[in-house]
Structures are given as structure tokens and as C-alpha cells.
Short mmCIF file of C-alpha atoms in Angstrom, two decimals:
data_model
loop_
_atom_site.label_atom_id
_atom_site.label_comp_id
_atom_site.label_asym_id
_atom_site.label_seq_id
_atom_site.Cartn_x
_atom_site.Cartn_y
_atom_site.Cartn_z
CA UNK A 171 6.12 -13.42 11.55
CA UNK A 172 2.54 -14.29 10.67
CA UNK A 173 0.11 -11.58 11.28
CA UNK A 174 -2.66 -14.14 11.91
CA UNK A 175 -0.77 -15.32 14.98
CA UNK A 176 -2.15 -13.18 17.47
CA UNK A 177 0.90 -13.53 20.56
CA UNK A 178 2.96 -12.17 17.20
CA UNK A 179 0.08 -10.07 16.25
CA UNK A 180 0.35 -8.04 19.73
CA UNK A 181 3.63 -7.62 20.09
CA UNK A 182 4.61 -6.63 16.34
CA UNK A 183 1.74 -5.04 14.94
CA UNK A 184 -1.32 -2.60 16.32
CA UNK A 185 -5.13 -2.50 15.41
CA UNK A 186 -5.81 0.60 14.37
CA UNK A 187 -8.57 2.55 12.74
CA UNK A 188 -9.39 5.44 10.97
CA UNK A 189 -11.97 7.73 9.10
CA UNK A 190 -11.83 8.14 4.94
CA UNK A 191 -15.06 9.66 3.77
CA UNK A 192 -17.37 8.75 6.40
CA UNK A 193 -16.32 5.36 6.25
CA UNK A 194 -14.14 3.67 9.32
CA UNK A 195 -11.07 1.55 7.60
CA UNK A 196 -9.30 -0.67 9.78
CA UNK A 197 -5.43 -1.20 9.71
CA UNK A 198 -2.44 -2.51 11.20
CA UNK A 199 0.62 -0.19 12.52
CA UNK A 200 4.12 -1.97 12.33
CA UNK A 201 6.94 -0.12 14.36
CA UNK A 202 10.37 -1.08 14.03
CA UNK A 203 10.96 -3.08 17.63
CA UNK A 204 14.38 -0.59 17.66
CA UNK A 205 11.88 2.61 17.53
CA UNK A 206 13.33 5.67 19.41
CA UNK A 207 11.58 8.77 20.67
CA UNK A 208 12.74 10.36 17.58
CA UNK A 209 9.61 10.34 15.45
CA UNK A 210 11.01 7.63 12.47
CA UNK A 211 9.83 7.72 8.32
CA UNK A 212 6.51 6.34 7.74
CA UNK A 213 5.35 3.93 4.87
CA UNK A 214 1.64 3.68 3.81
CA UNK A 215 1.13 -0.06 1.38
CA UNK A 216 -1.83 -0.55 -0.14
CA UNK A 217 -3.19 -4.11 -1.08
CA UNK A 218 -3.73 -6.01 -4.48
CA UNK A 219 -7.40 -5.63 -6.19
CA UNK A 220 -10.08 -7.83 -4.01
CA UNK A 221 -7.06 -8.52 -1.48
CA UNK A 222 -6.80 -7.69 2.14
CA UNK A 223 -4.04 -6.26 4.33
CA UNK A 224 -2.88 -9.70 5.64
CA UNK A 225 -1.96 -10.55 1.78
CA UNK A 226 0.71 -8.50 -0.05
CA UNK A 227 0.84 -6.01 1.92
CA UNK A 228 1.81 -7.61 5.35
CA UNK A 229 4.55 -9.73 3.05
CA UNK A 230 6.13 -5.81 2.13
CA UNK A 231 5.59 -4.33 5.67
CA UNK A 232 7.45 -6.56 7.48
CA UNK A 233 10.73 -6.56 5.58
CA UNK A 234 10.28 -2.92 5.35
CA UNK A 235 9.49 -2.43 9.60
CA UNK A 236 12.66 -4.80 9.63
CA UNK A 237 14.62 -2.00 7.77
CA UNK A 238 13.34 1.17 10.72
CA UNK A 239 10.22 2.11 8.86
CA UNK A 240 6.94 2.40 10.56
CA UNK A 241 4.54 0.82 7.80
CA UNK A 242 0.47 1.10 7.82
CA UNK A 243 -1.42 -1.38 5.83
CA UNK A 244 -5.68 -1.34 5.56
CA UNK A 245 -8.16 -2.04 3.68
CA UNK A 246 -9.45 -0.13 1.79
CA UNK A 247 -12.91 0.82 2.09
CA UNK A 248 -16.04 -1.47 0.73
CA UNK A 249 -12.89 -4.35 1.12
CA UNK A 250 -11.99 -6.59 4.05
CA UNK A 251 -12.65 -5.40 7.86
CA UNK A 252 -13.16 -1.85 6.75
CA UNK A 253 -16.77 -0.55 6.13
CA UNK A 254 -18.58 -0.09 2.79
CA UNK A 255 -21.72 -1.39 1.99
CA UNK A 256 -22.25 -3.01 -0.87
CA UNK A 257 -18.74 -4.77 0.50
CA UNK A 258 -16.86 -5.48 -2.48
CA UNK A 259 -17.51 -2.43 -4.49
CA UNK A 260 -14.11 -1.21 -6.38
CA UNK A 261 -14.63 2.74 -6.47
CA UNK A 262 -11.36 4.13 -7.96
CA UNK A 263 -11.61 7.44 -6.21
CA UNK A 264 -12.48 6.50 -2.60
CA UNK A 265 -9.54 4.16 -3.08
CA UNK A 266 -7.46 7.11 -3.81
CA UNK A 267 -8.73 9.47 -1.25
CA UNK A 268 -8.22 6.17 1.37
CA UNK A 269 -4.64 6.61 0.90
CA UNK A 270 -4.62 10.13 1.17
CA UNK A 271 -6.68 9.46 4.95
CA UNK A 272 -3.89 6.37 5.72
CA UNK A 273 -1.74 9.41 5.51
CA UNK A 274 -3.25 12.19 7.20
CA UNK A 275 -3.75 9.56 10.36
CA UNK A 276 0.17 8.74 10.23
CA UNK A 277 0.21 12.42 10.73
CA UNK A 278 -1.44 11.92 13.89
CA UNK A 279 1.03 9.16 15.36
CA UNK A 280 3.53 10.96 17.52
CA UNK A 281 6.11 8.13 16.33
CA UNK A 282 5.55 9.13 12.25
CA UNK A 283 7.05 11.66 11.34
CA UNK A 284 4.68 13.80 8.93
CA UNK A 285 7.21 15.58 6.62
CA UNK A 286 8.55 11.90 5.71
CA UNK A 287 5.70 9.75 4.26
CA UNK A 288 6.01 7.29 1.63
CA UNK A 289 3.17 5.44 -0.19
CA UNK A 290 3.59 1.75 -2.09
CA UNK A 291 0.77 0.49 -4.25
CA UNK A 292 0.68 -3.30 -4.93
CA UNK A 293 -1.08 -4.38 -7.79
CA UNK A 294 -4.35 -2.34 -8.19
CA UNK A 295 -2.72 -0.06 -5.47
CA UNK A 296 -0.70 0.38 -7.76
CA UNK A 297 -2.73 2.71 -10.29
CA UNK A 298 -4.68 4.34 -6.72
CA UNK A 299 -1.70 5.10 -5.15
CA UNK A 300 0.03 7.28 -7.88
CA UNK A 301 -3.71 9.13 -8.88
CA UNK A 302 -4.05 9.95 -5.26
CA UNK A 303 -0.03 11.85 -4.99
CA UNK A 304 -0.48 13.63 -7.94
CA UNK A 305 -2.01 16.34 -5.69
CA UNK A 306 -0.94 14.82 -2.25
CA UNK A 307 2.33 16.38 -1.48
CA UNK A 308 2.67 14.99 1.80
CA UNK A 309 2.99 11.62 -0.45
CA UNK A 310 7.19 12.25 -0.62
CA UNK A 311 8.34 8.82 -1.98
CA UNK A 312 5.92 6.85 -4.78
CA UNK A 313 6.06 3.22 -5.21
CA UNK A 314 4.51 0.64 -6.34
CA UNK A 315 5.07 -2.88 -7.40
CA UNK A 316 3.07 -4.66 -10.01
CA UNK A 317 0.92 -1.73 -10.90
CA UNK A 318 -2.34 -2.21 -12.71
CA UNK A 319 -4.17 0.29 -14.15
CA UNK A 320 -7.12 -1.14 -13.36
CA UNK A 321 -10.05 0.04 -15.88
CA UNK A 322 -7.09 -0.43 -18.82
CA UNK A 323 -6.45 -4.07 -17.52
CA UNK A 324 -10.51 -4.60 -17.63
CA UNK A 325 -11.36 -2.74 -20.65
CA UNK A 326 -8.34 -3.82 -23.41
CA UNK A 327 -9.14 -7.46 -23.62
CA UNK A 328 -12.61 -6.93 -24.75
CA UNK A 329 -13.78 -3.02 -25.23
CA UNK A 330 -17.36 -3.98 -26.10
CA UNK A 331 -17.83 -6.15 -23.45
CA UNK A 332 -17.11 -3.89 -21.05
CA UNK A 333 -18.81 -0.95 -22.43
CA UNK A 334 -21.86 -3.45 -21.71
CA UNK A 335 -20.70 -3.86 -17.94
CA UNK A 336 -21.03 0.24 -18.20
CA UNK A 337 -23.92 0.06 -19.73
CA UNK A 338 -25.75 -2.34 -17.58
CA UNK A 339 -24.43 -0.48 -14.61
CA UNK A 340 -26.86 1.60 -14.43
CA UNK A 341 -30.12 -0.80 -14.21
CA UNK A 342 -27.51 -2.52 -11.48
CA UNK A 343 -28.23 0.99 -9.15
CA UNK A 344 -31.60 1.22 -10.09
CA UNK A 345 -32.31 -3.00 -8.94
CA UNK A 346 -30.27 -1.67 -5.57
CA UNK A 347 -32.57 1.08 -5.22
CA UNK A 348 -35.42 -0.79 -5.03
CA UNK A 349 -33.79 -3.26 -2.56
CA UNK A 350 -32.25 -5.91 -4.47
CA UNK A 351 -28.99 -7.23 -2.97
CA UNK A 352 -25.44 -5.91 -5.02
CA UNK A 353 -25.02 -8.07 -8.26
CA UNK A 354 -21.23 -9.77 -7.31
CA UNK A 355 -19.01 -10.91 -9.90
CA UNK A 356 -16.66 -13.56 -9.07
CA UNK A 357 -12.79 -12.23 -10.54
CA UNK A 358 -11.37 -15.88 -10.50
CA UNK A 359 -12.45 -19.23 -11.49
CA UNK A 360 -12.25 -22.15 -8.50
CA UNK A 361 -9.10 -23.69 -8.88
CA UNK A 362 -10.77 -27.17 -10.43
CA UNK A 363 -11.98 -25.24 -13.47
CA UNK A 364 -8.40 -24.08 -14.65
CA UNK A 365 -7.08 -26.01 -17.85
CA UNK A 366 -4.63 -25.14 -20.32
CA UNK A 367 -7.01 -23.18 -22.27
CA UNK A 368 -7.13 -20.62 -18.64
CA UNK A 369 -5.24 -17.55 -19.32
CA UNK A 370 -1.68 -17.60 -17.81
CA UNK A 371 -2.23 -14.61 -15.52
CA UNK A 372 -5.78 -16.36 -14.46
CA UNK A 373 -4.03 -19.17 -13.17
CA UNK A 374 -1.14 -17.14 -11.56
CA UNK A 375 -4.57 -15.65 -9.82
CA UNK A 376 -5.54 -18.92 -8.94
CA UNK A 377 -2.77 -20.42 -7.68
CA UNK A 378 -2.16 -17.26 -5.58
CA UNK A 379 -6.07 -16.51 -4.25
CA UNK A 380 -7.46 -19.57 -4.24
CA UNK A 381 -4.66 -22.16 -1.96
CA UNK A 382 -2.89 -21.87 1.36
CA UNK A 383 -0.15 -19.96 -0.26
CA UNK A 384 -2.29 -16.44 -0.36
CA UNK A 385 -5.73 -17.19 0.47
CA UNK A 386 -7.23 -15.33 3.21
CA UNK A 387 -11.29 -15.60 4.21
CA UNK A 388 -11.81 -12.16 3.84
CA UNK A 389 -10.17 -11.71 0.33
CA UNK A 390 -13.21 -13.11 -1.35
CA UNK A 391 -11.92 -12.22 -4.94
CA UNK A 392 -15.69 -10.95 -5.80
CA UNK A 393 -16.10 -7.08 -7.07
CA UNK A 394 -19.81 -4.90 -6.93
CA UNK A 395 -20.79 -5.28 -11.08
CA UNK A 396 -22.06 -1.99 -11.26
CA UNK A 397 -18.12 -0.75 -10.18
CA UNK A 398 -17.55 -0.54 -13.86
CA UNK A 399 -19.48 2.91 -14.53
CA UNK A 400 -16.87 3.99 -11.72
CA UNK A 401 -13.45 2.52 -13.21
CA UNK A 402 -14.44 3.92 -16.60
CA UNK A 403 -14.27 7.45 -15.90
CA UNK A 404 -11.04 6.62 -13.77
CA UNK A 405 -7.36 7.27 -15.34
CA UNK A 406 -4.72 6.24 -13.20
CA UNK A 407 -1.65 7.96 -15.17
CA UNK A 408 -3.21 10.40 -17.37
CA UNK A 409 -1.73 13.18 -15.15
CA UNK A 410 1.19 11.13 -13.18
CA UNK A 411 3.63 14.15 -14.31
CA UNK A 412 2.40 16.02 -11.20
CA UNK A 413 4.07 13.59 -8.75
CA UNK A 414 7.05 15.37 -10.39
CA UNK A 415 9.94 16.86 -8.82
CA UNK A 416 8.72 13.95 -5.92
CA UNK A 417 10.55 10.54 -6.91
CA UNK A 418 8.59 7.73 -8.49
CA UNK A 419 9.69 3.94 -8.72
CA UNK A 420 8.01 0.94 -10.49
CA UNK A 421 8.13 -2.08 -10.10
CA UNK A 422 7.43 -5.25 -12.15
CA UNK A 423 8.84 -8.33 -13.84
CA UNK A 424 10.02 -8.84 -17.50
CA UNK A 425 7.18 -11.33 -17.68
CA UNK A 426 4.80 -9.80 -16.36
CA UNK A 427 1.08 -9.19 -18.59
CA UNK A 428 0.59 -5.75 -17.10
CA UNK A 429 4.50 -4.89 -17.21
CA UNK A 430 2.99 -2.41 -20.15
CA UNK A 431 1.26 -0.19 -17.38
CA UNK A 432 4.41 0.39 -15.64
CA UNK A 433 6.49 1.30 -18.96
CA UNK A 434 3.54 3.79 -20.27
CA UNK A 435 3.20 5.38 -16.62
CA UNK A 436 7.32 6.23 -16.48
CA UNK A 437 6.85 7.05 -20.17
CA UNK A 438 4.50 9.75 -19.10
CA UNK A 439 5.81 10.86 -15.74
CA UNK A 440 9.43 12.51 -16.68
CA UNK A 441 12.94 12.15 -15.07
CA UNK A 442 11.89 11.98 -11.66
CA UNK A 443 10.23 8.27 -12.42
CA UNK A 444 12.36 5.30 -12.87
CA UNK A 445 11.04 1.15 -13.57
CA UNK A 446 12.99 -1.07 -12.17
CA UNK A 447 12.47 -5.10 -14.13
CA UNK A 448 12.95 -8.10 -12.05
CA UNK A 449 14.15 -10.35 -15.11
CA UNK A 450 11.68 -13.89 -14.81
CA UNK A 451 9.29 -12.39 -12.51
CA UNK A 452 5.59 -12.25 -13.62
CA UNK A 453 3.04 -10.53 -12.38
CA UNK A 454 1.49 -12.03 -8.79
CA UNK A 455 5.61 -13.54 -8.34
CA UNK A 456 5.66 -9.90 -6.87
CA UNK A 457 3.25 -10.87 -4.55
CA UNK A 458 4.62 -13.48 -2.60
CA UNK A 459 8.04 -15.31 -3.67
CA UNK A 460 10.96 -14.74 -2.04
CA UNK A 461 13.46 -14.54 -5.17
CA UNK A 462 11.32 -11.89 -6.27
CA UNK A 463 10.04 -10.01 -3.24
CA UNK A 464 13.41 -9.78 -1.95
CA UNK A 465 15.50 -7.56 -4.18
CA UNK A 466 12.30 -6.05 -4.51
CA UNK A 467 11.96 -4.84 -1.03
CA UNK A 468 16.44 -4.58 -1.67
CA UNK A 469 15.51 -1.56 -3.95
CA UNK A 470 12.37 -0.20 -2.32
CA UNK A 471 14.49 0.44 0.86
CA UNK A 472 17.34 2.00 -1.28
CA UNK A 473 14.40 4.32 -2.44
CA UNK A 474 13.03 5.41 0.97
CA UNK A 475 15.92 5.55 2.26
CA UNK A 476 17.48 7.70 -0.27
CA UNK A 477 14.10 9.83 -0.12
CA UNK A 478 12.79 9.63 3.40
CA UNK A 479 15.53 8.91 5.43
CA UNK A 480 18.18 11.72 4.42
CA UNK A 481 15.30 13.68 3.83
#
């Protein structure tokens, strides 16, 4: 099912819409077609960084809505359909308090039911998603697949460079202030000026973001410059023990570049964590491929349904 199809669009999936922060994000609701008047387990997915719902996510929610879950995808605010102004800006905390509002309005669907709520972070989601259930205990099952830790992934290749970004943040706000339009940063290069000399995750990017096989008009792969004085005061695992006695499970391939942020975050979180490697499977193969994606969703439904389910 394509959730761009709109005859598919109204009979699998509903429009929906909530508040996070004075902002209105917009979502879609997937119920299992077998859904009972028994309220059923509930799975909030969050999308990759500068993505949309229709990306990652919708590839995740409908294997899982296959399975009996009730799945919300959005965008997050500042991204997609949702509103933010400057669109585009990547503010760590509001990302992590839009998951905690996905959740709170699954608590207001008479078909959810509110004691069994699971979150899965994709990629960036992936760091937001854990930050935000470290004090969310209505959060019961964490997930997340390809996790990024997003300032770590900007900030080790070059710690001076984007100390500058931080730096130059500030005269960003002040040019905003004033009335100057949000300085945009493009994350990706157009697909003509890859080479061999492109980093090998760049080009995953590229191949993913920039052709038919994930692009999307509204993932414009451009971030708000003046985001970095926000992601460098943001730690996505410094305190991930809290999720703890709740279940955590990672995942990411043996190949992937940020399978590091995975490793460090189950290092950190204790016995109830566990990483699960998908041996050959780099980082955006998560995304999208079907050798990977499926015994990915294969052991994400083991999860919930070990966790929600028999809850």
C-alpha cells in the first residue's frame, strides 16, 4: 500500500492532527483492518532527520498495522505538513516533547489503548525518541532502528567546525530578528555531484533522498543553520538508564557508520536494553530494503508483542 494513493490513503490510513507546544503536527492513524471494540496496543514511529512521515516511517507502520498494532506517524514540528516557522529548524527538545504529545493524543483514541504504548525512533528519531521516555512512562516499549545521536554524528567529524556553526548561531537569530529570512543548509549534495571521493554514508543519503526510491517533495533534506546552538546542549543517551526497568531494543546493521551510537547507548542503559545487528546492513538499508526491513520489523513485533501485547 502506498500512502500517496489516496483510494488506499482513505481506507487504510486517517489524517489526523494534534497540538505539541503550541504548534499543530499533522499525522496519519493506521488501524489494523481486523480492529475490534477492544481498545488494541498502540505504536508511535518517528521519521529519519529532514524526512517526512510518508518515508521510513510509513515503510515500518504498515508491516507493523499488518501485525494488530494501531501505529501513528507525523512530523515532527518545523518538518513536513506540521507547523514551525522557520520550517526546517531541528530543535532536539521540541522533537522530544512531539513524541511525548503523539502519545498523549493516542491516549485520546478510544481504539488505543493508553496503558500499552510503544515508541520507535528511525534514524534521528532514534536519539529523540529514547531522551523523551526517559521520563515518559507511558512510553512502555523503546525502539528504534538506526539511531543517531544527532549532535555526536554532527560534531565528531570535525569539532571545530562545528563549534563555529555554534558560534555563528547566534548572529543567525540576531539577522532573523531583524527580518532576514532563516539561513538553510542543504544536508546532501544533488546526486550529479557524488564521486568516489563522497563519503559512503553521503551517497547512501543520496541514493535514498534524492531518487524515486525515497524522495518525497516535502522531505527537502535542508536544516535551520542556527539549529546547531540547539543540538549542542542536547544529549540523547547521557541519562538513557531511566528508561530502565521499561525494555529497550536497538537496532542497526554491522555496517552501519553510526552502529557506534547504538553500542554506547545499550552500553549505558543496563539489562533492560538489548542491540540487535542485522549482519550486511548499513545505515539508510534500514530505511527501505526489504532483506533488511523485514527481520527488522520480524523482531520489532517479537518486542511489542512480548511488551505490549501480554502486557
Amino acid at each position: 500500500m502506498s500512502v500517496d494513493d489516496p483510494a488506499e490513503l482513505e481506507e487504510q490510513v486517517e489524517s489526523v492532527q494534534f497540538p505539541s507546544k503550541g504548534l499543530t503536527l499533522a499525522g496519519h492513524l493506521y488501524t489494523p483492518d481486523n480492529s475490534s471494540s477492544t481498545p488494541s496496543p498502540a505504536i508511535v514511529i518517528g521519521h529519519q532527520t529532514t524526512a517526512v512521515k510518508e518515508q521510513g516511517p510509513a515503510e515500518y507502520a504498515q508491516r507493523l498495522v499488518e501485525q494488530g498494532y494501531i501505529v501513528l506517524t507525523f512530523d515532527a514540528a518545523y518538518q513536513g505538513e506540521s507547523e514551525g516557522e522557520p520550517h526546517g529548524l531541528e530543535d532536539p527538545f521540541q522533537r522530544a516533547e512531539d513524541f511525548r504529545n503523539a502519545v498523549s493524543y493516542l491516549t485520546t483514541r478510544e481504539e488505543a489503548d493508553s496503558e500499552r504504548i510503544g515508541v520507535l525512533g528511525i534514524c534521528g528519531s532514534g536519539g529523540y525518541v529514547p531522551f523523551a521516555a526517559q521520563t515518559d512512562h507511558r512510553m512502555k516499549a523503546v525502539a528504534t532502528v538506526s539511531a543517531v545521536d544527532l549532535a555526536r554524528y554532527f560534531r565528531e567529524p570535525d569539532p571545530e567546525a562545528f563549534q563555529e556553526m555554534v558560534k555563528q548561531a547566534g548572529a543567525l537569530r540576531s539577522e532573523e530578528a531583524v527580518g532576514f529570512p532563516a539561513k538553510l543548509v542543504s544536508a546532501l549534495p544533488e546526486p550529479e555531484e557524488v564521486d568516489d571521493s563522497t563519503p559512503q554514508t553521503v551517497r547512501e543519503f543520496v541514493d535514498y533522498y534524492k531518487t524515486p526510491r525515497g524522495q518525497h517533495p516535502r522531505s527537502t533534506n535542508k536544516w535551520v543553520a542556527r539549529s546547531a546552538d540547539l543540538l549542542d546542549q542536547f544529549d540523547a543517551f547521557a541519562d538513557i538508564d531511566k528508561i530502565a526497568p521499561r525494555p529497550l531494543l536497538m537496532i542497526a546493521g554491522t555496517e552501519a557508520s553510526t552502529l557506534p551510537h547504538s553500542e554506547d547507548a545499550i552500553d549505558q542503559a543496563g539489562e533492560n536494553a538489548e542491540l540487535v545487528m542485522l549482519e550486511g546492513a548499513t545505515y539508510v538499508d534500514l530505511y527501505d530494503k526489504d532483506e533488511y526491513v523485514s527481520p527488522a520489523v520480524e523482531k520489532l513485533t517479537e518486542f511489542f508483542d512480548q511488551h505490549l501485547t501480554n502486557a
